[in-house]
Short mmCIF file of C-alpha atoms in Angstrom, two decimals:
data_model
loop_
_atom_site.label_atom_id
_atom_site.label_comp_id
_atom_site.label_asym_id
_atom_site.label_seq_id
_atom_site.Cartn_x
_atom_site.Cartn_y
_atom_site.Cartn_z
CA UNK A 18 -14.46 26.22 0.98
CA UNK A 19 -13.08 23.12 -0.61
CA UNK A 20 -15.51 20.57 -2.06
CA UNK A 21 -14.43 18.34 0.95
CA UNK A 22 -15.39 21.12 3.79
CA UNK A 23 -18.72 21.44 1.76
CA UNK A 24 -19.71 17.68 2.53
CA UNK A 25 -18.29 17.58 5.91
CA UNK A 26 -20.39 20.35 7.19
CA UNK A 27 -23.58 19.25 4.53
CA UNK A 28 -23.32 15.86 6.44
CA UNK A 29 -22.88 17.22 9.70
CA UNK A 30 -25.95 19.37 9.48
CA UNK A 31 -27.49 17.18 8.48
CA UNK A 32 -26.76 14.43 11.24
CA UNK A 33 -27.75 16.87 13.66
CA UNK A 34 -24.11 17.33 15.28
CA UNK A 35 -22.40 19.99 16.20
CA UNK A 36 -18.59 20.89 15.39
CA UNK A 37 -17.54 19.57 19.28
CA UNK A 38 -19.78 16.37 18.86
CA UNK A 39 -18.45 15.51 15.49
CA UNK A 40 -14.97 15.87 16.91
CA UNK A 41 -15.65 13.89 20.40
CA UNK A 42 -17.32 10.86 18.23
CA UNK A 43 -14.81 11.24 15.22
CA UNK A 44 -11.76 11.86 17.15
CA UNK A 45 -10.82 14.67 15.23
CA UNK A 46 -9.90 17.85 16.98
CA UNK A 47 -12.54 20.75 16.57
CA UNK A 48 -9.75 23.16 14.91
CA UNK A 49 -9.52 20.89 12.42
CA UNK A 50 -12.90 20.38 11.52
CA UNK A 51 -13.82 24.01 11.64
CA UNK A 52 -10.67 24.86 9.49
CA UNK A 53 -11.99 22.40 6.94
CA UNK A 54 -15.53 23.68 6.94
CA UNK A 55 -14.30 27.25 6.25
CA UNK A 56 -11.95 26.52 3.69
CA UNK A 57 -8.92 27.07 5.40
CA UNK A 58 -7.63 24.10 4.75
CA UNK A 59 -6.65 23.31 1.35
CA UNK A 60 -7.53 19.48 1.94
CA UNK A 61 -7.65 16.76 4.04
CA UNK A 62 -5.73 13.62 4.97
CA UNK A 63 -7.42 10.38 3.78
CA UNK A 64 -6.99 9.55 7.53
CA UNK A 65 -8.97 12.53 8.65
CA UNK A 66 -12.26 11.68 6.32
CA UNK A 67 -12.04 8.46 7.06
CA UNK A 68 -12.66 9.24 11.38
CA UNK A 69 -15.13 12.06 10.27
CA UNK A 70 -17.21 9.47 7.85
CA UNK A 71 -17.75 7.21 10.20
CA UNK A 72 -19.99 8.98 12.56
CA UNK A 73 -21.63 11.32 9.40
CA UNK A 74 -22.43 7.19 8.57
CA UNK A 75 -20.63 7.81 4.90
CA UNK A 76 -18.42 5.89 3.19
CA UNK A 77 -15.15 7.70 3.06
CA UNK A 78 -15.24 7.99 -0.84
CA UNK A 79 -18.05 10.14 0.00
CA UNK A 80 -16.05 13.30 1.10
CA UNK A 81 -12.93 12.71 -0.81
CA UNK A 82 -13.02 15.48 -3.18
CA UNK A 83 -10.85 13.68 -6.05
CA UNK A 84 -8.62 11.10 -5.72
CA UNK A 85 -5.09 11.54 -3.04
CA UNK A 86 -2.30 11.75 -5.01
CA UNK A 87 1.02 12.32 -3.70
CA UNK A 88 3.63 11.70 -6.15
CA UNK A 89 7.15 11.25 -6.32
CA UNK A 90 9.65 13.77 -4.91
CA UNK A 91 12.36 14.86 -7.49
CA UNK A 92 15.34 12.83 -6.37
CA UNK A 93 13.27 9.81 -6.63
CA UNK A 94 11.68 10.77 -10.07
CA UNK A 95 16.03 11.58 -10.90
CA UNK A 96 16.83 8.48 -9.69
CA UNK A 97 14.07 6.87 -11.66
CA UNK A 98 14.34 9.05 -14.95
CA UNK A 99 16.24 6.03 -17.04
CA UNK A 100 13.04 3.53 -16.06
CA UNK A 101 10.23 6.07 -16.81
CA UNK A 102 11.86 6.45 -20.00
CA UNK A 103 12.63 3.27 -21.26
CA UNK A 104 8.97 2.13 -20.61
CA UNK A 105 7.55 5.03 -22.84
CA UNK A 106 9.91 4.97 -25.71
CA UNK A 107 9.02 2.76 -28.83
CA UNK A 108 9.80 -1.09 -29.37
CA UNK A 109 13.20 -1.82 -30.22
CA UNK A 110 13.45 -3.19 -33.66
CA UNK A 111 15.97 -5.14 -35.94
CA UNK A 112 18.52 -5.96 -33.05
CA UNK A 113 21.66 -7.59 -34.24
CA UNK A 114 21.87 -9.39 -31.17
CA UNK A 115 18.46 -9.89 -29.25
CA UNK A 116 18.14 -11.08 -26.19
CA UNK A 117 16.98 -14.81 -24.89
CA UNK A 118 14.42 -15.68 -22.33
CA UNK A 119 16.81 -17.83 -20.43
CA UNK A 120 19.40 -14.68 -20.21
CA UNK A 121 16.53 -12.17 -19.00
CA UNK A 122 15.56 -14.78 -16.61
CA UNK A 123 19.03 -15.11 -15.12
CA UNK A 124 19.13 -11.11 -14.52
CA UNK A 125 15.59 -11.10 -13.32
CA UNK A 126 16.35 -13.65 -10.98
CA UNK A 127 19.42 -11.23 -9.46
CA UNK A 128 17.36 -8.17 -9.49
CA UNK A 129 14.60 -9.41 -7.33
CA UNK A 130 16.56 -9.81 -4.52
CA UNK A 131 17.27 -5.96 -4.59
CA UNK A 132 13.64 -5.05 -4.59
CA UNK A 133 12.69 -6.99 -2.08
CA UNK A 134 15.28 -5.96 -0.06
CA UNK A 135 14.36 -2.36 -0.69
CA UNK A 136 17.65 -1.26 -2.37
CA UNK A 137 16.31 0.95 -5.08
CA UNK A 138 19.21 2.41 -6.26
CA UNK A 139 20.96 -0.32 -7.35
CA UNK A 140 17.30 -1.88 -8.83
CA UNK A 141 17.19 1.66 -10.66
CA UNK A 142 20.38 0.81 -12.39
CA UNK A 143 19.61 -2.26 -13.86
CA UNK A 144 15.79 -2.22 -14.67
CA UNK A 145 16.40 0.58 -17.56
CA UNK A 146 18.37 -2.14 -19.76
CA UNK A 147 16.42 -5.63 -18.44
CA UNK A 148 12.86 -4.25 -19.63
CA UNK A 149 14.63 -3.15 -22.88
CA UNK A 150 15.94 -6.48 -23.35
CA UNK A 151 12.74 -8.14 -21.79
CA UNK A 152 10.43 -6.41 -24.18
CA UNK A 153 12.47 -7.90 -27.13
CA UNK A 154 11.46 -11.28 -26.41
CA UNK A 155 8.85 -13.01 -28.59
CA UNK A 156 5.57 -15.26 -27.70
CA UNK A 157 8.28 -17.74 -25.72
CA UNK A 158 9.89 -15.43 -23.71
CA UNK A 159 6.20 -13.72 -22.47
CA UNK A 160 6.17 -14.82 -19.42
CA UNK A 161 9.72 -13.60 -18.09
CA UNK A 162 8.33 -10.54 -19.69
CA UNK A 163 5.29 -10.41 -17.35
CA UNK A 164 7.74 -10.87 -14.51
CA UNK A 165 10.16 -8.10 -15.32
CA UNK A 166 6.89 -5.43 -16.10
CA UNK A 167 5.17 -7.03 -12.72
CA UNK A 168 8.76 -5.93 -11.05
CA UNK A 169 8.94 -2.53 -12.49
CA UNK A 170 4.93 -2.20 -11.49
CA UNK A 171 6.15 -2.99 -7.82
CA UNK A 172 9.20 -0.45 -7.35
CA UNK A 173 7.29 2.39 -9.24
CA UNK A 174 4.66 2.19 -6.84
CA UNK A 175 6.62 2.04 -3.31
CA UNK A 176 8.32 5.11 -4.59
CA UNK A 177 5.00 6.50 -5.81
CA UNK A 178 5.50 7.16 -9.49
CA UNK A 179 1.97 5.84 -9.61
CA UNK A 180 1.21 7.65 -13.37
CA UNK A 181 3.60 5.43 -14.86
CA UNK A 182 3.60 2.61 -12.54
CA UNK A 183 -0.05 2.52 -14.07
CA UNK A 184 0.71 2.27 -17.44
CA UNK A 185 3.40 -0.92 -16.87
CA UNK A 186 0.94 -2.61 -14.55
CA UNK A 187 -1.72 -2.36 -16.86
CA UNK A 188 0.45 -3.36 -20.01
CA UNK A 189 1.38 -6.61 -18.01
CA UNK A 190 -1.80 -7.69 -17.19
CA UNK A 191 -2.71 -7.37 -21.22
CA UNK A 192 0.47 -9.69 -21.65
CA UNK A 193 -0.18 -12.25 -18.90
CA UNK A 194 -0.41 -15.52 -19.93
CA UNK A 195 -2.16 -17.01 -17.80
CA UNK A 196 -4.80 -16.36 -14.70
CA UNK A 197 -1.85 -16.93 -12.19
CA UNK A 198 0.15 -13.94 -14.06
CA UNK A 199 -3.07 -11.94 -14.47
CA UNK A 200 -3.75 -12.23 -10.72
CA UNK A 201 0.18 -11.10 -9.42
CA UNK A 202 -0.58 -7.49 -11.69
CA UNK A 203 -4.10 -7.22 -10.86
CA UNK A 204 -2.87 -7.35 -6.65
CA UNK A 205 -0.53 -4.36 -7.99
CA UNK A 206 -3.24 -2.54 -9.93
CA UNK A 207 -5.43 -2.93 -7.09
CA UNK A 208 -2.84 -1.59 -4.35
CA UNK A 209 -1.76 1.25 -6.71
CA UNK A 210 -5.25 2.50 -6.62
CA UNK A 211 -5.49 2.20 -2.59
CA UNK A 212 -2.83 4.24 -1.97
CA UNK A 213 -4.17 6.74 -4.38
CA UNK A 214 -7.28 6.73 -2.76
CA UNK A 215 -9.22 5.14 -5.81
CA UNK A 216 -10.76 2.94 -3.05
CA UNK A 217 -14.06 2.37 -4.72
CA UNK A 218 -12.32 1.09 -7.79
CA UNK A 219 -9.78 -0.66 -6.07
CA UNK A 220 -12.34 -2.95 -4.01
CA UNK A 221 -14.57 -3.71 -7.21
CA UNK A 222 -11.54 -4.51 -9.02
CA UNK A 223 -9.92 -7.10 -6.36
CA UNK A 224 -13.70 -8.39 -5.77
CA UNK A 225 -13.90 -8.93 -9.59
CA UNK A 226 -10.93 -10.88 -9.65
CA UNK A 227 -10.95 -12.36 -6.48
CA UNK A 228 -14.57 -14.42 -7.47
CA UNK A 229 -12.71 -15.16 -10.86
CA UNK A 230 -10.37 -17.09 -9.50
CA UNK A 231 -11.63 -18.78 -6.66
CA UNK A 232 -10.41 -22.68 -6.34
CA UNK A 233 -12.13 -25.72 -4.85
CA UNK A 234 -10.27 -25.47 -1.47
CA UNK A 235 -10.35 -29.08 -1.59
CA UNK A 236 -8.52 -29.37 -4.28
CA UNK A 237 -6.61 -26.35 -4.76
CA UNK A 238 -2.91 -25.74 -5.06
CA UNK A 239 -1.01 -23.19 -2.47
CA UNK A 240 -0.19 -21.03 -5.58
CA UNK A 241 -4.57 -20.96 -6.85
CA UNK A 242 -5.32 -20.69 -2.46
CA UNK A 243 -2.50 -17.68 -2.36
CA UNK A 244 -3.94 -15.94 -5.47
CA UNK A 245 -7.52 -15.44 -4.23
CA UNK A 246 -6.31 -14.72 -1.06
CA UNK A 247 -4.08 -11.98 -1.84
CA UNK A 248 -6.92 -10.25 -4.10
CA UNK A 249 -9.44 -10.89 -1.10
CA UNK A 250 -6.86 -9.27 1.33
CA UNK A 251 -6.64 -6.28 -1.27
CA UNK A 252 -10.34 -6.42 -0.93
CA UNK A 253 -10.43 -6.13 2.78
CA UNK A 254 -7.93 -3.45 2.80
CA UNK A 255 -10.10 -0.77 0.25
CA UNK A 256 -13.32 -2.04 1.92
CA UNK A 257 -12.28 -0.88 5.48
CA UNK A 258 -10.80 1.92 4.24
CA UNK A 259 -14.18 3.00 3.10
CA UNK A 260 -15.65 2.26 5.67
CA UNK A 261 -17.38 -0.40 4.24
CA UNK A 262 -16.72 -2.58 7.35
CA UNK A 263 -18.74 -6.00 6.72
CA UNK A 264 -17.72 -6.30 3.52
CA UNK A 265 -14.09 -5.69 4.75
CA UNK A 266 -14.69 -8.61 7.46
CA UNK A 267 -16.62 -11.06 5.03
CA UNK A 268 -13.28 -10.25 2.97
CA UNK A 269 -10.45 -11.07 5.43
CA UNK A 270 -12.52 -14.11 7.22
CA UNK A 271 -12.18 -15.61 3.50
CA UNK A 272 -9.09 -14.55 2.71
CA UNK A 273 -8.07 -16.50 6.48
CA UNK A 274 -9.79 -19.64 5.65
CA UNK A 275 -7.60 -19.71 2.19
CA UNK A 276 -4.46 -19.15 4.77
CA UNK A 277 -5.25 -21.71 7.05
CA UNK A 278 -6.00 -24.72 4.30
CA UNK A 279 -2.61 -23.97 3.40
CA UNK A 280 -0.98 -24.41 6.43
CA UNK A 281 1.75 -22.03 6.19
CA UNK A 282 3.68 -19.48 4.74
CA UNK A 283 4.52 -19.74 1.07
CA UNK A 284 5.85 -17.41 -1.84
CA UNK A 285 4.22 -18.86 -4.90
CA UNK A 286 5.86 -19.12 -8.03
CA UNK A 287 3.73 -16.43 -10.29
CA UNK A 288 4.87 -13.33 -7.74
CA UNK A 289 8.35 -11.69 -7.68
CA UNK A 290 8.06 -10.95 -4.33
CA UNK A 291 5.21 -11.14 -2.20
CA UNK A 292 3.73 -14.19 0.23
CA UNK A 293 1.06 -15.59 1.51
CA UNK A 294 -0.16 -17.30 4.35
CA UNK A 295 -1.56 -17.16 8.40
CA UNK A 296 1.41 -14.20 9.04
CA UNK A 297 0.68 -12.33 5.73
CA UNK A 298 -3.26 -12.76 6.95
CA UNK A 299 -2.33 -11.85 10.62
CA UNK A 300 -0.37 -8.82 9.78
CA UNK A 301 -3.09 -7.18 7.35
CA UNK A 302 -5.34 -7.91 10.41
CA UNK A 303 -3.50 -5.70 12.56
CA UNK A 304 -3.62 -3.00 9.73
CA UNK A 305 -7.67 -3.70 9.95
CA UNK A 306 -8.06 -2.97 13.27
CA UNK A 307 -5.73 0.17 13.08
CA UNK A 308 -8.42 1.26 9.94
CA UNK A 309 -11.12 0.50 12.33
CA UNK A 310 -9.85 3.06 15.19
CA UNK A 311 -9.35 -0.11 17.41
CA UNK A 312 -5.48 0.62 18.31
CA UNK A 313 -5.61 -1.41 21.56
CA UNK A 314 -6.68 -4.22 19.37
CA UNK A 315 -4.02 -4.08 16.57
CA UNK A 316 -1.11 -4.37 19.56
CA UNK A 317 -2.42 -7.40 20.83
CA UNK A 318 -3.27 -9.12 17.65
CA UNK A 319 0.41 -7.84 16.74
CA UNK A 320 2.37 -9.24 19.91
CA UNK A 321 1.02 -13.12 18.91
CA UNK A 322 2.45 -13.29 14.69
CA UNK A 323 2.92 -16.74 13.82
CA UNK A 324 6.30 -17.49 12.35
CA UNK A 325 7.07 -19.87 9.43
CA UNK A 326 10.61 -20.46 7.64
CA UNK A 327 9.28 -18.51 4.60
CA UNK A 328 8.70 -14.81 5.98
CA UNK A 329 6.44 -12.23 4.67
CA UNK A 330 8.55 -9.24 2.23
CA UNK A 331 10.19 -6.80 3.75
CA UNK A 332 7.46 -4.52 2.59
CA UNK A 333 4.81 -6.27 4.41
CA UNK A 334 7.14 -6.61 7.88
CA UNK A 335 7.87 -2.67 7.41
CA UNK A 336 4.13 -1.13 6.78
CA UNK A 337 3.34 -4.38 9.74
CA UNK A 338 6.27 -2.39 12.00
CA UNK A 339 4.60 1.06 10.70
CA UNK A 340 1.23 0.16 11.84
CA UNK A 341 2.40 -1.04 15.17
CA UNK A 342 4.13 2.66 15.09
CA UNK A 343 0.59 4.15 14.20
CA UNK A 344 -1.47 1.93 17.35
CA UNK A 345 1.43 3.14 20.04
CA UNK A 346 0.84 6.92 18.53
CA UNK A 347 -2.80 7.04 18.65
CA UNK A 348 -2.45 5.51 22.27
CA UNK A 349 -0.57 8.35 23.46
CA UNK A 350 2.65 6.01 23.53
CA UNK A 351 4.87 8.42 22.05
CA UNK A 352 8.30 6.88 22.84
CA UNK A 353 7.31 3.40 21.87
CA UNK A 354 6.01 4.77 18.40
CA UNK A 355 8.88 6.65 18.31
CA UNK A 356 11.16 3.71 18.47
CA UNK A 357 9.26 1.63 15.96
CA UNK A 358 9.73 4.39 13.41
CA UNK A 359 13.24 4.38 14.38
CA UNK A 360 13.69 0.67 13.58
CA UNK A 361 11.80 0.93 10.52
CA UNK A 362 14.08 4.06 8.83
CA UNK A 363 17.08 2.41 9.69
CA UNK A 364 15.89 -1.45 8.33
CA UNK A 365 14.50 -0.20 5.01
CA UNK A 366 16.58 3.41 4.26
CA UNK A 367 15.34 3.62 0.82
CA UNK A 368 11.66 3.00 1.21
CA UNK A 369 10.79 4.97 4.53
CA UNK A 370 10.82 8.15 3.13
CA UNK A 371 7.79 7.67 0.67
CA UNK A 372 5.43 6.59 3.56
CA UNK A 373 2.40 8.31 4.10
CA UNK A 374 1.74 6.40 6.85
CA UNK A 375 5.41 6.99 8.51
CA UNK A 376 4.86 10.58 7.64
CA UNK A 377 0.72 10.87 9.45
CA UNK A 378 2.72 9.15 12.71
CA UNK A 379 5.15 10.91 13.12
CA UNK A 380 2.63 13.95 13.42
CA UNK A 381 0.62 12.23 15.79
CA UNK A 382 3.60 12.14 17.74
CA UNK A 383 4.81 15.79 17.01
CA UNK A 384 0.96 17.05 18.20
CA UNK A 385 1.24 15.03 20.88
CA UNK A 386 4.37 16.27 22.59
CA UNK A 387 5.19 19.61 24.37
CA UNK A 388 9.10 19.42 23.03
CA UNK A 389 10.69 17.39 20.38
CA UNK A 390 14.39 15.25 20.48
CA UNK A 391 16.60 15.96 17.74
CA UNK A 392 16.49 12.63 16.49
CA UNK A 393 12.70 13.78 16.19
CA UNK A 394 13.43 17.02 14.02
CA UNK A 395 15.77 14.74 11.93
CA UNK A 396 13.19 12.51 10.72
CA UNK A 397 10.89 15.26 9.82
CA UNK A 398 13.45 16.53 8.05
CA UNK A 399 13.55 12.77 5.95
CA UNK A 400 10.24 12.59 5.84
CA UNK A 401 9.86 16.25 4.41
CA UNK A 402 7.06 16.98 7.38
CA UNK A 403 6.44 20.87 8.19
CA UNK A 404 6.94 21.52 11.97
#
């Protein structure tokens, strides 16, 4: 029996529930749960201990066994093999000809575009040589430095190289020169541990930071209002996931009140990619709900977005489009969820097949159904998903 099973069924005893009653108030099938409880299953989705902690009255964190890592599949870690090493090798010393702030700021400026555009082949051709030239540049050229780390810290971590993705994030937060840089690689550090499952030191860390830099909304710039909101959105996000649910609300109704005294959406200028604003705010709502098993909810908050000239990333829209995926699924709206996936593989090619959550919705649809469509088998195929 894993150490997982052993808590489930501890908790269950102990809550007076049977293995049927657990599964009608969890929503977890009974096969599941019993497989878990005897050890025949090796583990369990995050997405499983979440449903079964709620009713147990846990926190999620509270069955998780160690923390969920699933890391990179080999032709991503191939593609990726020139990054991982250049960040691990040893300074560069006595260039002849070293490179200038201004000229790493140039290529840093055209390689953004490819991440957030999601074409990570083309990013994973360039980065190997800008963070070698980046990490040549002296006390004036720090900042550009912080930008190209915070930019490697971003792509390692959508394609779930999170042991080294790690390391960079962590070595530009040391470098940061400044609260506003600080707070861009903290928001990475702090999603790099929620999709790890580190969800307990995710939400302390985001909470930290989050009441370090809190303006005077009065007074406050869109850049110091879309900091703390970001963190207190990163905050909401591990806090539901735990099912830590007022905290999680106390979190997002802040994080709104920092969108709304802006006004709009913005992309400040200490983050490479991401923005921040009522549809940034709106979108992790919908996510929220979705966490909170309210599917119903998360399509009709998703059907009114408010739209601005500045847009959220691409990220955001996709994992938006996934969780709109994940509502139809859970609702027994298999073609619709279907579709959504659909739209989502063929927008963002390079980034769909490293999603969990693409991946846990597409099973919901493949439990769901008597027969699958080829184009069905085909994404499991992409997604690497066992039929």
């Amino acid at each position: 029996m894993t150490d997982a099973g052993k808590k489930v069924k501890q908790a269950r005893k102990l809550s007076g529930l049977t293995q049927r009653e657990l599964a009608t108030e969890s929503g977890v099938s009974v096969s599941t749960i019993r497989k878990l409880e005897q050890g025949e299953r090796s583990g369990a989705r995050m997405e499983t201990l979440h449903a079964l902690a709620k009713p147990l009255r846990l926190k999620t964190m509270d069955l998780v066994e160690k923390p969920k890592e699933h890391g990179a599949r080999e032709e991503t870690r191939e593609l990726w093999a020139a990054t991982r090493a250049e960040l691990v090798r040893p300074p560069a010393t006595n260039l002849d000809d070293p490179a200038t702030p201004s000229g790493v700021a140039d290529v840093l400026a055209a390689s953004v575009p490819l991440y957030r555009e999601h074409h990570f082949a083309e990013l994973a051709a360039v980065l190997p040589l800008l963070l070698r030239d980046a990490d040549t540049l002296g006390d004036e050229g720090r900042g550009v430095r912080v930008r190209v780390l915070q930019l490697a810290a971003g792509a390692l971590t959508h394609t779930r190289q999170f042991d080294v993705a790690e390391l960079v994030v962590r070595r530009a937060l040391a470098d940061a020169r400044d609260r506003m840089d600080a707070s861009a690689s903290v928001n990475t550090l702090a999603w790099l541990l929620i999709r790890q499952g580190r969800l307990t030191e995710a939400l302390t860390l985001a909470t930290q930071w989050a009441d370090d830099v809190e303006p005077r909304i009065s007074r406050a710039t869109a850049a110091e209002l879309s900091a703390w909101g970001l963190l207190l959105l990163r905050a909401s996000g591990a806090a539901a996931r735990d099912n830590q649910t007022g905290v999680a609300a106390d979190m997002l109704k802040l994080a709104r009140s920092a969108a709304t005294a802006i006004g709009r959406e913005v992309r400040p200028e200490h983050e490479n990619v991401r923005t921040f604003g009522p549809t940034t705010v709106r979108m992790l709502t919908v996510e929220d709900a979705l966490v909170k098993d309210q599917p119903d909810k998360a399509l009709r908050l998703a059907e009114h977005m408010p739209l601005y000239s500045v847009r959220p990333s691409i990220s955001v829209r996709s994992r938006h489009a996934l969780d709109v995926a994940n509502a139809h699924a859970r609702l027994g709206q298999f073609t619709e969820s279907f579709g959504k996936l659909s739209e989502v593989q063929a927008g963002s090619p390079e980034w769909f097949p490293n999603q969990t959550p693409a991946r846990d919705t597409l099973q919901t649809i493949i439990e769901g159904r008597r027969t699958l469509t080829p184009e069905m088998r085909h994404m499991a195929d992409t997604l690497q998903l066992t039929l």
